[in-house]
PDB file of C-alpha atoms in Angstrom:
ATOM      1  CA  VAL A  38      72.546  97.122  94.250  1.00  0.00           C
ATOM      2  CA  ASP A  39      74.000 100.340  92.864  1.00  0.00           C
ATOM      3  CA  ARG A  40      75.423  99.298  89.488  1.00  0.00           C
ATOM      4  CA  ALA A  41      76.246 102.906  88.626  1.00  0.00           C
ATOM      5  CA  PHE A  42      78.736 102.980  91.527  1.00  0.00           C
ATOM      6  CA  LEU A  43      80.756 100.184  89.900  1.00  0.00           C
ATOM      7  CA  ARG A  44      81.148 102.281  86.747  1.00  0.00           C
ATOM      8  CA  SER A  45      81.979 105.478  88.600  1.00  0.00           C
ATOM      9  CA  PRO A  46      85.576 106.597  89.184  1.00  0.00           C
ATOM     10  CA  ARG A  47      85.255 105.933  92.925  1.00  0.00           C
ATOM     11  CA  GLY A  48      83.847 102.447  92.323  1.00  0.00           C
ATOM     12  CA  SER A  49      86.546 101.460  89.877  1.00  0.00           C
ATOM     13  CA  LEU A  50      89.140 102.875  92.268  1.00  0.00           C
ATOM     14  CA  LYS A  51      87.781 100.735  95.137  1.00  0.00           C
ATOM     15  CA  ILE A  52      87.916  97.653  92.925  1.00  0.00           C
ATOM     16  CA  SER A  53      91.480  98.512  91.874  1.00  0.00           C
ATOM     17  CA  ARG A  54      92.524  99.019  95.503  1.00  0.00           C
ATOM     18  CA  THR A  55      91.035  95.651  96.428  1.00  0.00           C
ATOM     19  CA  LEU A  56      92.804  93.817  93.617  1.00  0.00           C
ATOM     20  CA  VAL A  57      96.194  95.456  94.243  1.00  0.00           C
ATOM     21  CA  ALA A  58      95.940  94.814  98.000  1.00  0.00           C
ATOM     22  CA  LEU A  59      95.025  91.178  97.303  1.00  0.00           C
ATOM     23  CA  ALA A  60      97.993  90.832  94.945  1.00  0.00           C
ATOM     24  CA  ALA A  61     100.319  92.332  97.575  1.00  0.00           C
ATOM     25  CA  LEU A  62      98.892  89.937 100.163  1.00  0.00           C
ATOM     26  CA  ILE A  63      99.547  86.979  97.887  1.00  0.00           C
ATOM     27  CA  CYS A  64     103.118  88.145  97.207  1.00  0.00           C
ATOM     28  CA  PHE A  65     103.860  88.603 100.906  1.00  0.00           C
ATOM     29  CA  MET A  66     102.341  85.273 101.882  1.00  0.00           C
ATOM     30  CA  ALA A  67     103.984  83.320  99.055  1.00  0.00           C
ATOM     31  CA  SER A  68     107.415  84.768  99.818  1.00  0.00           C
ATOM     32  CA  GLY A  69     107.254  83.881 103.511  1.00  0.00           C
ATOM     33  CA  SER A  70     108.069  87.462 104.488  1.00  0.00           C
ATOM     34  CA  HIS A  71     107.368  89.048 107.866  1.00  0.00           C
ATOM     35  CA  GLU A  72     103.809  88.599 109.129  1.00  0.00           C
ATOM     36  CA  ALA A  73     103.282  92.349 109.532  1.00  0.00           C
ATOM     37  CA  TYR A  74     103.511  92.835 105.762  1.00  0.00           C
ATOM     38  CA  ALA A  75     100.825  90.245 105.086  1.00  0.00           C
ATOM     39  CA  ALA A  76      98.687  91.522 107.966  1.00  0.00           C
ATOM     40  CA  LEU A  77      98.641  95.058 106.589  1.00  0.00           C
ATOM     41  CA  ALA A  78      97.832  93.895 103.061  1.00  0.00           C
ATOM     42  CA  GLY A  79      95.112  91.583 104.389  1.00  0.00           C
ATOM     43  CA  MET A  80      93.537  94.286 106.535  1.00  0.00           C
ATOM     44  CA  GLU A  81      93.604  96.731 103.633  1.00  0.00           C
ATOM     45  CA  THR A  82      91.931  94.136 101.401  1.00  0.00           C
ATOM     46  CA  GLY A  83      89.220  93.455 103.966  1.00  0.00           C
ATOM     47  CA  ILE A  84      88.491  97.077 104.837  1.00  0.00           C
ATOM     48  CA  THR A  85      88.357  98.107 101.181  1.00  0.00           C
ATOM     49  CA  VAL A  86      85.960  95.246 100.406  1.00  0.00           C
ATOM     50  CA  LEU A  87      83.742  96.364 103.296  1.00  0.00           C
ATOM     51  CA  PHE A  88      83.645  99.960 102.030  1.00  0.00           C
ATOM     52  CA  LEU A  89      82.975  98.679  98.503  1.00  0.00           C
ATOM     53  CA  LEU A  90      80.028  96.629  99.771  1.00  0.00           C
ATOM     54  CA  LEU A  91      78.816  99.558 101.872  1.00  0.00           C
ATOM     55  CA  TYR A  92      78.572 101.815  98.825  1.00  0.00           C
ATOM     56  CA  LEU A  93      77.499  99.066  96.428  1.00  0.00           C
ATOM     57  CA  LEU A  94      74.549  97.966  98.583  1.00  0.00           C
ATOM     58  CA  ARG A  95      73.714 101.603  99.451  1.00  0.00           C
ATOM     59  CA  LEU A  96      74.095 100.898 103.147  1.00  0.00           C
ATOM     60  CA  ASP A  97      75.638 104.336 103.622  1.00  0.00           C
ATOM     61  CA  THR A  98      72.195 105.866 103.043  1.00  0.00           C
ATOM     62  CA  GLN A  99      70.527 103.494 105.517  1.00  0.00           C
ATOM     63  CA  ILE A 100      73.116 103.655 108.310  1.00  0.00           C
ATOM     64  CA  ARG A 101      73.254 107.338 109.110  1.00  0.00           C
ATOM     65  CA  CYS A 102      75.069 107.220 112.448  1.00  0.00           C
ATOM     66  CA  PHE A 103      78.387 107.836 110.631  1.00  0.00           C
ATOM     67  CA  TYR A 104      79.358 110.235 107.916  1.00  0.00           C
ATOM     68  CA  TRP A 105      80.762 107.480 105.711  1.00  0.00           C
ATOM     69  CA  PRO A 106      82.789 109.571 103.226  1.00  0.00           C
ATOM     70  CA  LEU A 107      84.725 111.083 106.127  1.00  0.00           C
ATOM     71  CA  ALA A 108      85.328 107.625 107.612  1.00  0.00           C
ATOM     72  CA  ASP A 109      86.522 106.497 104.189  1.00  0.00           C
ATOM     73  CA  VAL A 110      88.930 109.456 103.938  1.00  0.00           C
ATOM     74  CA  LEU A 111      90.363 108.709 107.385  1.00  0.00           C
ATOM     75  CA  ASN A 112      90.771 105.045 106.456  1.00  0.00           C
ATOM     76  CA  SER A 113      92.563 105.926 103.232  1.00  0.00           C
ATOM     77  CA  MET A 114      94.887 108.402 104.938  1.00  0.00           C
ATOM     78  CA  ILE A 115      95.832 106.000 107.733  1.00  0.00           C
ATOM     79  CA  ALA A 116      96.271 103.170 105.232  1.00  0.00           C
ATOM     80  CA  ALA A 117      98.524 105.374 103.097  1.00  0.00           C
ATOM     81  CA  LEU A 118     100.702 106.168 106.098  1.00  0.00           C
ATOM     82  CA  PHE A 119     101.067 102.509 107.089  1.00  0.00           C
ATOM     83  CA  LEU A 120     101.623 101.450 103.471  1.00  0.00           C
ATOM     84  CA  LEU A 121     104.408 103.981 103.075  1.00  0.00           C
ATOM     85  CA  VAL A 122     106.293 102.620 106.078  1.00  0.00           C
ATOM     86  CA  VAL A 123     105.710  98.925 105.418  1.00  0.00           C
ATOM     87  CA  SER A 124     106.336  99.104 101.673  1.00  0.00           C
ATOM     88  CA  LEU A 125     109.596 100.993 102.116  1.00  0.00           C
ATOM     89  CA  PHE A 126     110.750  98.441 104.689  1.00  0.00           C
ATOM     90  CA  ALA A 127     109.801  95.600 102.339  1.00  0.00           C
ATOM     91  CA  ILE A 128     111.678  97.197  99.433  1.00  0.00           C
ATOM     92  CA  ILE A 129     114.765  98.107 101.465  1.00  0.00           C
ATOM     93  CA  ILE A 130     115.059  94.736 103.213  1.00  0.00           C
ATOM     94  CA  LYS A 131     113.918  92.687 100.156  1.00  0.00           C
ATOM     95  CA  THR A 132     114.652  89.249 101.546  1.00  0.00           C
ATOM     96  CA  ASN A 133     113.460  87.752  98.248  1.00  0.00           C
ATOM     97  CA  LYS A 134     111.671  88.721  95.041  1.00  0.00           C
ATOM     98  CA  GLY A 135     108.215  88.120  96.510  1.00  0.00           C
ATOM     99  CA  THR A 136     108.849  90.631  99.271  1.00  0.00           C
ATOM    100  CA  LEU A 137     110.165  93.121  96.738  1.00  0.00           C
ATOM    101  CA  ALA A 138     107.103  92.622  94.505  1.00  0.00           C
ATOM    102  CA  GLY A 139     104.784  93.016  97.495  1.00  0.00           C
ATOM    103  CA  GLY A 140     106.578  96.230  98.469  1.00  0.00           C
ATOM    104  CA  VAL A 141     106.226  97.655  94.985  1.00  0.00           C
ATOM    105  CA  LEU A 142     102.540  96.710  94.942  1.00  0.00           C
ATOM    106  CA  GLY A 143     102.229  98.377  98.336  1.00  0.00           C
ATOM    107  CA  LEU A 144     103.593 101.608  96.865  1.00  0.00           C
ATOM    108  CA  VAL A 145     101.094 101.323  93.995  1.00  0.00           C
ATOM    109  CA  LEU A 146      98.382 100.822  96.613  1.00  0.00           C
ATOM    110  CA  LEU A 147      99.669 103.912  98.431  1.00  0.00           C
ATOM    111  CA  VAL A 148      99.151 105.983  95.274  1.00  0.00           C
ATOM    112  CA  LEU A 149      95.649 104.542  94.859  1.00  0.00           C
ATOM    113  CA  CYS A 150      94.848 105.470  98.473  1.00  0.00           C
ATOM    114  CA  LEU A 151      95.990 109.043  97.869  1.00  0.00           C
ATOM    115  CA  VAL A 152      93.884 109.282  94.701  1.00  0.00           C
ATOM    116  CA  ASP A 153      90.929 107.970  96.714  1.00  0.00           C
ATOM    117  CA  VAL A 154      91.500 110.688  99.328  1.00  0.00           C
ATOM    118  CA  ILE A 155      91.519 113.346  96.594  1.00  0.00           C
ATOM    119  CA  LEU A 156      88.306 112.030  95.014  1.00  0.00           C
ATOM    120  CA  LEU A 157      86.569 111.828  98.380  1.00  0.00           C
ATOM    121  CA  TYR A 158      87.786 115.290  99.346  1.00  0.00           C
ATOM    122  CA  LYS A 159      86.116 116.652  96.227  1.00  0.00           C
ATOM    123  CA  LYS A 160      82.901 114.890  97.252  1.00  0.00           C
ATOM    124  CA  ILE A 161      82.972 116.204 100.799  1.00  0.00           C
ATOM    125  CA  SER A 162      82.381 119.909 101.056  1.00  0.00           C
ATOM    126  CA  LEU A 163      83.079 121.047 104.583  1.00  0.00           C
ATOM    127  CA  ASP A 164      82.473 124.704 103.744  1.00  0.00           C
ATOM    128  CA  LYS A 165      79.004 124.116 102.345  1.00  0.00           C
ATOM    129  CA  ALA A 166      76.136 123.580 104.760  1.00  0.00           C
ATOM    130  CA  ARG A 167      74.490 120.210 104.213  1.00  0.00           C
ATOM    131  CA  GLY A 168      70.770 120.241 103.615  1.00  0.00           C
ATOM    132  CA  ARG A 169      70.232 123.922 104.354  1.00  0.00           C
ATOM    133  CA  SER A 170      69.225 126.798 102.182  1.00  0.00           C
ATOM    134  CA  ALA A 171      71.319 129.917 101.765  1.00  0.00           C
ATOM    135  CA  PRO A 172      71.787 131.995 104.915  1.00  0.00           C
ATOM    136  CA  ALA A 173      69.414 134.900 105.441  1.00  0.00           C
ATOM    137  CA  LYS A 174      70.751 138.423 104.974  1.00  0.00           C
TER     138      LYS A 174
END
């Protein structure tokens, strides 16, 4: 178990994303809003927990068939896009206060996803060759 990951900015961001997505899921389910809202919040909760466990248990170093930071960036970008649409619909339609609260939490989750993309982008260096020495002159 990588305890240092929990204290890192990326680890605390993953935990924050999980908690906000869970809170949005609870708001959507308690308010009886459209199933798509709850489905998106539930999927985001589950996927974020899986990435958190992947990094926490250091499985990303053992399973090398994927470049996990890039998969995480793609997940965060797609989640941000879906959250933007669904949260705006939930806020505009606002059938009740639970739907409105879930929509606002969805927008907070959208911001957390974008911050996660920025942190992961800083980690991934596409210009730098991985595992190679400097090119010969």
